[in-house]
Coordinates of C-alpha atoms and ligand atoms in Angstrom, one line a residue:
X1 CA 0.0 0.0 0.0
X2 CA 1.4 3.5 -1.0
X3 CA 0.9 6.6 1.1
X4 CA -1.7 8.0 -1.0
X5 CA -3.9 4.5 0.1
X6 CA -2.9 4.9 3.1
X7 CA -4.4 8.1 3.2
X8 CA -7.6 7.3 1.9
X9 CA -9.7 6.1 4.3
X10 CA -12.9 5.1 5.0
X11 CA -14.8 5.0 8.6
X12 CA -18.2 3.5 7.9
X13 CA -20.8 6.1 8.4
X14 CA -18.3 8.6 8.3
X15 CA -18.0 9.1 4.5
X16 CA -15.0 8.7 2.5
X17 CA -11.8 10.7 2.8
X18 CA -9.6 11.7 0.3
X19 CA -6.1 11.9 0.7
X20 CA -4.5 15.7 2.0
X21 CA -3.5 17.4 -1.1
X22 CA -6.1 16.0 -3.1
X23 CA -7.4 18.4 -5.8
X24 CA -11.2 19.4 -6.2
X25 CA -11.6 20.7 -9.1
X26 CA -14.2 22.1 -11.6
X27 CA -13.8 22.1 -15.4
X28 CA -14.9 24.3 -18.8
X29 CA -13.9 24.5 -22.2
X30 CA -13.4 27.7 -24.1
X31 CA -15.8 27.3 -26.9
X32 CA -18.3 25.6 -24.5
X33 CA -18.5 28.5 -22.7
X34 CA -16.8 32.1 -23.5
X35 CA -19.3 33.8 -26.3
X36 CA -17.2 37.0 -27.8
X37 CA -16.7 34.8 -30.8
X38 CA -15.5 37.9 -32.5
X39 CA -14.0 40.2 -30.0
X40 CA -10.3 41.3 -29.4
X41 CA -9.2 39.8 -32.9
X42 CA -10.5 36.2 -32.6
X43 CA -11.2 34.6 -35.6
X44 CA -13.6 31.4 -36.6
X45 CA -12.5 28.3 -35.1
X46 CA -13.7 25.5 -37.0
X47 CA -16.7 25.1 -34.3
X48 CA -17.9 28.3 -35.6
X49 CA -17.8 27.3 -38.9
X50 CA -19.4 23.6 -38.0
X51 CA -22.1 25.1 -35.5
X52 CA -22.9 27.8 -38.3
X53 CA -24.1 24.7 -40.8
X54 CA -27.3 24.1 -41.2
X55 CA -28.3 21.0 -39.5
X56 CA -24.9 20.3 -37.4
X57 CA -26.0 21.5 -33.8
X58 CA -29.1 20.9 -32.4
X59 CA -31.4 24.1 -32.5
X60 CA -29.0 25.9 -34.9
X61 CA -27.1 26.9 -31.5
X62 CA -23.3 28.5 -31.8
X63 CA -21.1 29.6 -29.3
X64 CA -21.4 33.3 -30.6
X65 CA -22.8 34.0 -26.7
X66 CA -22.3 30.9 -25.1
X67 CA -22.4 31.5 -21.0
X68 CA -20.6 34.6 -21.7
X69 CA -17.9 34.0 -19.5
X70 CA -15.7 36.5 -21.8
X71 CA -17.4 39.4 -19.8
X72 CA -18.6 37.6 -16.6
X73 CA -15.1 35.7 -16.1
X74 CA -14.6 37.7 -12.5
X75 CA -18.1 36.1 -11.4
X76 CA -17.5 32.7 -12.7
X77 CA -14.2 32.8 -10.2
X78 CA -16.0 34.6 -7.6
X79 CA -18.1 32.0 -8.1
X80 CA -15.7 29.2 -7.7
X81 CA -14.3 31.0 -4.6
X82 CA -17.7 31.0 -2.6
X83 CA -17.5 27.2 -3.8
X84 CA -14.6 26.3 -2.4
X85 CA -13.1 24.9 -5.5
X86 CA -9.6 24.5 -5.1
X87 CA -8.6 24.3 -8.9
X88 CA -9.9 25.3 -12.4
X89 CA -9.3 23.5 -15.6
X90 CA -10.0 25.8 -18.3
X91 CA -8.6 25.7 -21.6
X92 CA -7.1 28.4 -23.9
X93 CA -8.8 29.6 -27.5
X94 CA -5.9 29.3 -30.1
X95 CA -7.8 31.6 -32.1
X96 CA -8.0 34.4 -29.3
X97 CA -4.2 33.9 -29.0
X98 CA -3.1 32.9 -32.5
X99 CA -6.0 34.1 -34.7
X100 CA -4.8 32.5 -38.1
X101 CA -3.0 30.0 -36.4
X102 CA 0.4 31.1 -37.1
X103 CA 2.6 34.1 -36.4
X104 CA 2.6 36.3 -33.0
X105 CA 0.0 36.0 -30.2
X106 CA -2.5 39.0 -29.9
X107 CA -2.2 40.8 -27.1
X108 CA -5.7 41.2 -26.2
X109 CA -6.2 37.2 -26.3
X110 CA -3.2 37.0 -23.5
X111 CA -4.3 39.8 -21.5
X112 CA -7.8 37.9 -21.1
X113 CA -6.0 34.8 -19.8
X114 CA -3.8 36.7 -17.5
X115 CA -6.9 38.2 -15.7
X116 CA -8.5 35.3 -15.2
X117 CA -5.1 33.3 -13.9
X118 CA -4.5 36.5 -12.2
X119 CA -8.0 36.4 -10.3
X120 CA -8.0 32.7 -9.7
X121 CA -4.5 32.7 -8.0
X122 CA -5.8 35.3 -5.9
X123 CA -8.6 33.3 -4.8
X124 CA -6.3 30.6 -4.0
X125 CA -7.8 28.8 -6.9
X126 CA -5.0 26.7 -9.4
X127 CA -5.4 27.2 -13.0
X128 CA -4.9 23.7 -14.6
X129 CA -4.6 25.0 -18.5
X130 CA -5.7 22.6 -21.6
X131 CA -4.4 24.2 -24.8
X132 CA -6.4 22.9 -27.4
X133 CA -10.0 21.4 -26.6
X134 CA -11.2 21.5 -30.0
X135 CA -11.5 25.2 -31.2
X136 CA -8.9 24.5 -34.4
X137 CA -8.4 28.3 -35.9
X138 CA -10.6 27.4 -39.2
X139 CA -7.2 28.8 -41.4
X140 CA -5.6 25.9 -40.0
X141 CA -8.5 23.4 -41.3
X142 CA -8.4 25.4 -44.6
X143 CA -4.9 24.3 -44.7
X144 CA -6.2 20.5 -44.4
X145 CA -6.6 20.3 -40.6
X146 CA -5.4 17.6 -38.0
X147 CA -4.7 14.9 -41.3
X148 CA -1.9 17.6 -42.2
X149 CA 1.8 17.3 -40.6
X150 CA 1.6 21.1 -40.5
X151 CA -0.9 21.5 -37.8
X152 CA 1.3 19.3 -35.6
X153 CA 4.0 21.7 -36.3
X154 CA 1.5 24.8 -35.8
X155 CA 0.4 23.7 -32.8
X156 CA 3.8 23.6 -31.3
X157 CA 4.5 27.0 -32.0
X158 CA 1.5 27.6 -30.1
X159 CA 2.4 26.0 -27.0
X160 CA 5.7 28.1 -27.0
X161 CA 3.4 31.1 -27.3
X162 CA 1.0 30.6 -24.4
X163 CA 3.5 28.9 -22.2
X164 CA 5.9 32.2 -22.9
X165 CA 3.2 34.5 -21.3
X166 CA 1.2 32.5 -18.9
X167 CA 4.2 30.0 -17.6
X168 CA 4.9 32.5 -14.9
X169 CA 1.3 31.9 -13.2
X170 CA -0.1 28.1 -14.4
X171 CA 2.2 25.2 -13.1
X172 CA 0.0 22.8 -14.5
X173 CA -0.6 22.4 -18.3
X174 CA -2.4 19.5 -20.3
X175 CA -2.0 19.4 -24.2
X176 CA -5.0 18.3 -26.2
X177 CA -8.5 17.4 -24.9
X178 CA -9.8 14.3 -26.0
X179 CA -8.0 14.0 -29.2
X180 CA -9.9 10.4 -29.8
X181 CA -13.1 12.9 -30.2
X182 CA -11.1 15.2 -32.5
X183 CA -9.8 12.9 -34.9
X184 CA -12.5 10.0 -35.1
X185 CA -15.7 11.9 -34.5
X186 CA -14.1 15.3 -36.5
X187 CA -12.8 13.7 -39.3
X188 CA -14.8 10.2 -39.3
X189 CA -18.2 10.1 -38.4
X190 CA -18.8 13.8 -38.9
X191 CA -20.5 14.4 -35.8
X192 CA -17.5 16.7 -34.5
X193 CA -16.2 19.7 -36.1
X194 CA -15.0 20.5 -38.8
X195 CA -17.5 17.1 -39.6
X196 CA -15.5 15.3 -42.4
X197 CA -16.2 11.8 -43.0
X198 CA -12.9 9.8 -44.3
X199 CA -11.5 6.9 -42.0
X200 CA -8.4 7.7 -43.5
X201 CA -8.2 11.3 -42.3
X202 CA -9.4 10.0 -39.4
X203 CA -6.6 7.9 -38.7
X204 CA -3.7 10.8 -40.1
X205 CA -5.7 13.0 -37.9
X206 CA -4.6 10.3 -34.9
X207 CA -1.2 10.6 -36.0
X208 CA -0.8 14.0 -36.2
X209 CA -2.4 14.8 -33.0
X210 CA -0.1 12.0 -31.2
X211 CA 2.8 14.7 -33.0
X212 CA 1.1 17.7 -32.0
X213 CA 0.8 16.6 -28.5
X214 CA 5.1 15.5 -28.1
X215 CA 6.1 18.5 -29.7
X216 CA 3.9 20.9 -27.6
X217 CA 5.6 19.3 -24.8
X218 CA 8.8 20.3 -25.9
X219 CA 7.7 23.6 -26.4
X220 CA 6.3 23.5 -23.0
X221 CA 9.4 22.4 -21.4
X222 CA 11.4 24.4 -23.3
X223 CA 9.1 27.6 -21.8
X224 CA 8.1 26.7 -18.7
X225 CA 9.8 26.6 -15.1
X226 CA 11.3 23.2 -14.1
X227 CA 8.7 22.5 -11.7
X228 CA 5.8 23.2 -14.2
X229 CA 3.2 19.7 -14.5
X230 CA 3.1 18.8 -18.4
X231 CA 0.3 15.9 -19.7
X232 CA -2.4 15.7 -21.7
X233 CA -5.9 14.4 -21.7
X234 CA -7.9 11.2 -23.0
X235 CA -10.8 10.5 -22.9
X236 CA -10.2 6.5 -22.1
X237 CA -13.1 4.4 -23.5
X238 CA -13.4 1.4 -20.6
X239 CA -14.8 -1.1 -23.0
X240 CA -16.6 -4.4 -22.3
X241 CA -17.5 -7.6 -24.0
X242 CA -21.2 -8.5 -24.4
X243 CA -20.5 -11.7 -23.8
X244 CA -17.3 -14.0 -23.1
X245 CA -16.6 -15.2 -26.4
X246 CA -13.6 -15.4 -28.1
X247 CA -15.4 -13.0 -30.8
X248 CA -16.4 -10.3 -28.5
X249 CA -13.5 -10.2 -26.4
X250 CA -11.7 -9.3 -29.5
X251 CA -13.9 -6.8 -30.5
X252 CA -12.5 -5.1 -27.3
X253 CA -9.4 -5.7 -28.6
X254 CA -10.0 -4.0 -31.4
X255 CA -12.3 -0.9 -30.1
X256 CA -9.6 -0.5 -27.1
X257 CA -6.8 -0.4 -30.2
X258 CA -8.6 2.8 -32.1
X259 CA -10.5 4.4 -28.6
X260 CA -7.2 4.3 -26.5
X261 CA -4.4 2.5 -27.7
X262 CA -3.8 4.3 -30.9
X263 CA -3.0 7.2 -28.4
X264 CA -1.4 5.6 -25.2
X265 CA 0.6 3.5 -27.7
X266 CA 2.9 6.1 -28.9
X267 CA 2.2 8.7 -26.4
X268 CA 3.1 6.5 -23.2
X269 CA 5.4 3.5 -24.6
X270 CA 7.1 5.3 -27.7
X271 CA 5.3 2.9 -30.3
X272 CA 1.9 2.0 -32.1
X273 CA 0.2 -1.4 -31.2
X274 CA 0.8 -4.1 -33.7
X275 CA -2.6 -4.9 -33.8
X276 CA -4.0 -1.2 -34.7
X277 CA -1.7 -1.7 -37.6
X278 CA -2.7 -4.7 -38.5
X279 CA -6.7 -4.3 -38.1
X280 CA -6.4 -1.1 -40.6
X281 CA -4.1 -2.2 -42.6
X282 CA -6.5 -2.2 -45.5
X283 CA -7.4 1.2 -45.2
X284 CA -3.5 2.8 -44.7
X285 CA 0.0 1.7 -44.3
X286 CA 0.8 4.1 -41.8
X287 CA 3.6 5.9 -44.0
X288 CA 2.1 8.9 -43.0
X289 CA 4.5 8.3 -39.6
X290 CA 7.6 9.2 -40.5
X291 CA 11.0 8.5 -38.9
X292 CA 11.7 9.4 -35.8
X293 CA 7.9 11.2 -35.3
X294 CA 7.5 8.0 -32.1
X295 CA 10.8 9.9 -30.2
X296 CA 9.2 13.4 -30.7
X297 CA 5.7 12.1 -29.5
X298 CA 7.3 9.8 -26.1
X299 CA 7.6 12.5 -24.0
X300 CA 7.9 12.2 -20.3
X301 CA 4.3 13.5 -18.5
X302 CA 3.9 14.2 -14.9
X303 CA 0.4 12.7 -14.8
X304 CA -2.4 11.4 -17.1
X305 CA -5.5 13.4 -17.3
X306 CA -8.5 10.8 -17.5
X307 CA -12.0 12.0 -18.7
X308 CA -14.6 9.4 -17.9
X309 CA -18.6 9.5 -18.1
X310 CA -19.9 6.1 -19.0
X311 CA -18.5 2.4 -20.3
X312 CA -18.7 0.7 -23.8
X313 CA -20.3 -2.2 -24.7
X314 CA -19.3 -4.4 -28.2
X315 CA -19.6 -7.7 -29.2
X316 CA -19.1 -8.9 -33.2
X317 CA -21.6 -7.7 -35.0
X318 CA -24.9 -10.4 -35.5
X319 CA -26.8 -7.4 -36.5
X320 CA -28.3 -7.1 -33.0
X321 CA -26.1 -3.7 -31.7
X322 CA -25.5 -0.7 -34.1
X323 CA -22.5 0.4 -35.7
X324 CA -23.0 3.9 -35.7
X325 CA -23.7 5.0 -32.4
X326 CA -21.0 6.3 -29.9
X327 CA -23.2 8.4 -27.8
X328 CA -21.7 11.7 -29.0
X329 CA -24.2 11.7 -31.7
X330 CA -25.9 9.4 -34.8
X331 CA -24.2 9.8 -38.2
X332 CA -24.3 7.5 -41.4
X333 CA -20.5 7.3 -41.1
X334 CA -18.6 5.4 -38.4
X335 CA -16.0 6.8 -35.9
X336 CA -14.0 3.5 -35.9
X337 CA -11.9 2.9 -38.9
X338 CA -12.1 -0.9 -40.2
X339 CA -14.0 -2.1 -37.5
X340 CA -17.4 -3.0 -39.1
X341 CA -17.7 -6.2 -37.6
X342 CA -17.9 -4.8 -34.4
X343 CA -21.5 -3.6 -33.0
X344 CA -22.2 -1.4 -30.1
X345 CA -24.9 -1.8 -27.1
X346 CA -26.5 -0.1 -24.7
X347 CA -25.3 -1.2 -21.2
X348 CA -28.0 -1.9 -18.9
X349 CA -29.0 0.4 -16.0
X350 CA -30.0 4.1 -15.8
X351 CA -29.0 6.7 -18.3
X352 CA -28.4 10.4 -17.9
X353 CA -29.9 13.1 -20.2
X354 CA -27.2 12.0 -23.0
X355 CA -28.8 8.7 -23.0
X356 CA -25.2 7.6 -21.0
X357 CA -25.3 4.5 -18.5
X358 CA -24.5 5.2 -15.6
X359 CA -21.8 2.6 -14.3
X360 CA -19.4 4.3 -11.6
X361 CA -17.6 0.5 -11.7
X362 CA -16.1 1.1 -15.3
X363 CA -14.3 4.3 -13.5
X364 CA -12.7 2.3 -11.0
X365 CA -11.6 -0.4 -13.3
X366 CA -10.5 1.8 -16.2
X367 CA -8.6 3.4 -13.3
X368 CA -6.7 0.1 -11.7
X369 CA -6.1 -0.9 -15.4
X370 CA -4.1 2.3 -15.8
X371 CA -2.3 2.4 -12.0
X372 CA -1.4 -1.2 -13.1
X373 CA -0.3 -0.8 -16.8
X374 CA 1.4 2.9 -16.0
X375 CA 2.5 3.0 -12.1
X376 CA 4.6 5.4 -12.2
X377 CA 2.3 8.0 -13.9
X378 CA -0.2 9.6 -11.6
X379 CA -3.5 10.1 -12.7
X380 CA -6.1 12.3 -12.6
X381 CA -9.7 12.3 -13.3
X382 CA -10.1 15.9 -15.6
X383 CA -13.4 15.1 -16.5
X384 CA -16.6 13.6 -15.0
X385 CA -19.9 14.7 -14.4
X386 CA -23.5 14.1 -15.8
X387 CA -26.6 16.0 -17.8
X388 CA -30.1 16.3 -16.5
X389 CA -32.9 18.0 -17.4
X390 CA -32.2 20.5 -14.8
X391 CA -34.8 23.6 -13.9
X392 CA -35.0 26.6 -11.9
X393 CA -38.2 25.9 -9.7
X394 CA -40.7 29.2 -8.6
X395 CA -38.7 29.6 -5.9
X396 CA -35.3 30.1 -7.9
X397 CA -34.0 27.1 -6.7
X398 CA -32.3 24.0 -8.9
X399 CA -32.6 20.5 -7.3
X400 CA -30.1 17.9 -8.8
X401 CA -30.4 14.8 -6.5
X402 CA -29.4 12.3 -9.7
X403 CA -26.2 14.4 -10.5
X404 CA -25.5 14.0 -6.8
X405 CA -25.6 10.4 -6.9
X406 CA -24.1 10.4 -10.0
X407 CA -21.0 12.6 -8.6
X408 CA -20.8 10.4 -5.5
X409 CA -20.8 6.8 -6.6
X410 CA -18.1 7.7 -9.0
X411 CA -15.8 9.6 -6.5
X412 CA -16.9 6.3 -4.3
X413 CA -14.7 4.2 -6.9
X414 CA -12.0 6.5 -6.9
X415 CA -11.6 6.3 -3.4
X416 CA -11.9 2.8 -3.9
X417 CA -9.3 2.8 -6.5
X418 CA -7.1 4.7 -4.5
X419 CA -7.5 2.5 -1.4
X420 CA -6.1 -0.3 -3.7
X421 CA -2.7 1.5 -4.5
X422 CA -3.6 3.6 -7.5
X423 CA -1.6 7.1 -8.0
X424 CA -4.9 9.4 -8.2
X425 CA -4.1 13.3 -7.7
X426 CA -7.5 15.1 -8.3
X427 CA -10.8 15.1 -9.7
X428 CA -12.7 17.9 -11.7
X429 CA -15.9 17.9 -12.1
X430 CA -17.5 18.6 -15.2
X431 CA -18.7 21.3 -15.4
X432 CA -18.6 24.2 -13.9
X433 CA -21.2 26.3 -15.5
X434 CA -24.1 24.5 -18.0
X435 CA -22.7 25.2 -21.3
X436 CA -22.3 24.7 -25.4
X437 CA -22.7 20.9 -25.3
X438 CA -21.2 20.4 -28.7
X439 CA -23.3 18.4 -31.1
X440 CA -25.9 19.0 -28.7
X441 CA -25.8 22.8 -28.0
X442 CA -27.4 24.1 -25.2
X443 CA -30.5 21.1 -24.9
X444 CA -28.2 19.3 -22.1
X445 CA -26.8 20.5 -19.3
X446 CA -23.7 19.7 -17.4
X447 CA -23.3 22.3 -15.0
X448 CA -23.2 22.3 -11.0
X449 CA -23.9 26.0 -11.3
X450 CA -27.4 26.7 -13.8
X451 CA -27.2 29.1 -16.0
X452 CA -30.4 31.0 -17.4
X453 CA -29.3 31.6 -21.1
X454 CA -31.5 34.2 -21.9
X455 CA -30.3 36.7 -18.7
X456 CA -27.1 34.8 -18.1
X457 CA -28.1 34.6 -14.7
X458 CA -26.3 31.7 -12.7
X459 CA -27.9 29.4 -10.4
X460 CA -25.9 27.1 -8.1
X461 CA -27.4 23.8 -8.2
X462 CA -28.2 21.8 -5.4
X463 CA -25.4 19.4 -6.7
X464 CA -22.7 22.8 -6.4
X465 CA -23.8 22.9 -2.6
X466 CA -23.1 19.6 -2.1
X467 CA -20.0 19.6 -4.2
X468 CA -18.4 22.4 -2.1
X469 CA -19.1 20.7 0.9
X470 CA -16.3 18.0 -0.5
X471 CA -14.0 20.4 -1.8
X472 CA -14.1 22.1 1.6
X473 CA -14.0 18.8 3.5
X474 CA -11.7 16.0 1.2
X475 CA -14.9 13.8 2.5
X476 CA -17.2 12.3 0.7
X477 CA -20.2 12.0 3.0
X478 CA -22.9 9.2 2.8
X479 CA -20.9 7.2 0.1
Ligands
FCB501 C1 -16.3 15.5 -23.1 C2 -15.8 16.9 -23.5 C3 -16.4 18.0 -22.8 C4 -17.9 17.8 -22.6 C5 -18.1 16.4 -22.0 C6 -19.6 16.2 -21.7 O1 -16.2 14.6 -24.2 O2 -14.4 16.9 -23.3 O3 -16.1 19.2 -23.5 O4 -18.6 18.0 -23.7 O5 -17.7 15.4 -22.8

């Protein structure tokens, strides 16, 4: 047992308590949430562009408004503060700092960054930065996007750039956001900006996000203090077989290969699975992976950022699952290159507003597979949380008791988790504020804190309440 088990422990009755030093956090994405989609020199990202086509989003929503957290950023962290919330994963918009996606930052972009950092350091609140969740400058896509070597190269530049003016205030830096979303639902089933549908851009897009991600490291290390935290963030499918077959425990194989793999491979180990290779070796030889591109992309990371909502389900397709659906939205066009023989299911149980299962078990295994496989990398969870069909009652008032249980039973497993030896530093809740939900625009909502769209009003749910009352505490009560 390490110290951090030791640490954890449970009294029954007493609730569950987290290790000292653990970090409660809360977490937003720029797009999801900022508005001023043309303010202070920021040009389209490529979610503009997508959320602007007719019949993308649901409702025609964009982010042109969102939450507008561009003008109400000082209540947001006020808002945090009177929370408790000890840290604040936001991430940065590459085209507020780097407009066109190449050349010098814009000042204005920085400064808005600075003031937030600024504010949140006063509040005692650490800023935990993502660089790129998703808002690709749309010059860059014009170019040809994530499938082009260039916007590895771009990106890299940008790293430099934001670590150069906000390294002297955030320690703690992740890379990319999800990049399994970016490359296989942006490029491959469409349902993801910029909404392209080639398997084989999808997998170049892979590639050149694995490259992105090593050489913004670089550039990271290269600006940033030596103490400064460097990782990135996946959003780690914990897949199951149907069944125990041989046939459906390969079709985890294979869905673990293109959800997870394709990025831990080279990220973590310096090299991509045989068998991803293999399985879509039909479609591509690889040769867009050039020598020496597995050195640039192993780069040491101080933890693993883990984004978990809900578990996977495949067997080999008998035509009783469906192909298509990933529960980030339906699409003619499949996210997983070469893996038609595999079929997806609904896992049994509850579901949240996104039509997820609820399943706080596939957290705590998903996290002991990765304290296991990776033992020396600490993790931490940078994304959970839940939608409901929250509302503001006469009173003014939002009750949440399913995002409560929903927020509990997972930090249950990964106390649990933790008890049993594995390395986990923090968990941030997602999200802070109801937001842009992609695909989905603003129909779901994810926030502890409400917020009335038309007034921009926010309303701390009941679930915020209870949320503080853990950051405040490290104890998890009634779990
Ligand atoms: C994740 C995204 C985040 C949010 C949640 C619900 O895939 O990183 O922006 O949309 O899902």
């Amino acid at each position: 047992m390490g110290t951090a088990a030791q640490a954890a422990a449970s009294t029954p009755g007493a609730g569950l308590t987290f290790p000292q030093g653990f970090l409660w956090g809360s977490a937003t994405a720029s797009y999801q949430i900022e508005g001023a989609a043309a303010e202070d020199g920021r040009t389209p990202s490529i979610w503009d562009t997508y959320s602007r086509t007719p019949g993308k989003v649901r409702n025609g929503d964009t982010g042109d408004i969102a939450t507008d957290h561009y003008h109400r950023w000082r209540e947001d962290v006020a808002l945090m503060a009177d929370l408790g919330i000890g840290a604040y994963r936001f991430s940065l918009a590459w085209p507020r700092i780097q407009p066109t996606g190449r050349g010098p930052a814009v000042q204005k972009g920085l400064d808005f960054y600075r003031r937030l950092v600024d504010e949140l350091l006063e509040k005692g609140i650490k800023p935990v930065a993502t660089l790129y969740h998703w808002d690709l400058p749309q010059e860059l896509e014009d170019a040809g996007g994530w499938p082009e070597r260039a916007t590895a190269e771009r990106f890299a530049e940008y790293a430099g750039l934001a670590a150069d003016a906000l390294g002297d205030r955030v320690k703690t830096w992740t890379t990319l956001n999800e990049p399994w979303c970016s490359a296989f639902l942006g490029y491959g089933s469409g349902v993801h900006a910029p909404g392209r549908t080639n398997p084989v851009d999808a997998l170049r897009a892979a590639h050149h996000l694995n490259l992105g991600h090593g050489l913004a490291v670089q550039a990271l290390r290269a600006a940033l203090p030596a103490d400064a935290q460097c990782s990135v963030t996946l959003n780690i499918h914990h897949v199951r077989p149907l069944s125990r077959t041989e046939d459906d425990r390969d079709a985890v194989r294979r869905i673990d290969a293109l959800a997870n793999r394709v990025f831990t491979g080279p990220m973590l180990e310096g090299a991509y699975p045989e068998d991803l290779l293999k399985d879509t070796g039909t479609l591509t030889d690889w040769s867009f992976v050039h020598d020496g591109d597995l050195r640039q992309i192993h780069q040491p990371l101080d933890f693993l950022g883990v984004n978990y909502y809900t578990p996977t389900v495949v067997s080999r397709a008998d035509g009783s699952g469906t192909h298509t659906s990933d529960g980030h939205g339906r699409s003619a066009h499949t996210p997983w290159p070469a893996a038609d023989e595999v079929a997806f299911h609904q896992p049994p149980g509850e579901t949240t507003a996104m039509g997820w299962a609820v399943d706080a078990t596939g957290l705590y295994e998903l996290l002991r597979r990765f304290g296991t496989e990776f033992p020396d990398l600490p993790l931490i969870i940078t994304e959970n949380g839940a939608a409901f069909d929250d509302y503001a009652d006469p009173e003014g008032n939002v009750n949440d008791p399913a995002r409560i249980d929903y927020v509990r039973d997972h930090l249950a497993a990964v106390h649990r988790a933790i008890e049993d030896g594995t390395d986990v530093r923090g968990y941030f809740l997602w999200s802070l504020l109801d937001n842009f939900e992609w695909g989905y625009g603003y129909s779901k909502r994810f926030g502890a804190v409400y917020v009335d769209y038309p007034t921009g009003t926010r309303i701390p749910k009941a679930s915020a309440r209870w949320y503080s009352e853990v950051a405040r505490t490290g104890v998890v009560p009634g779990a």
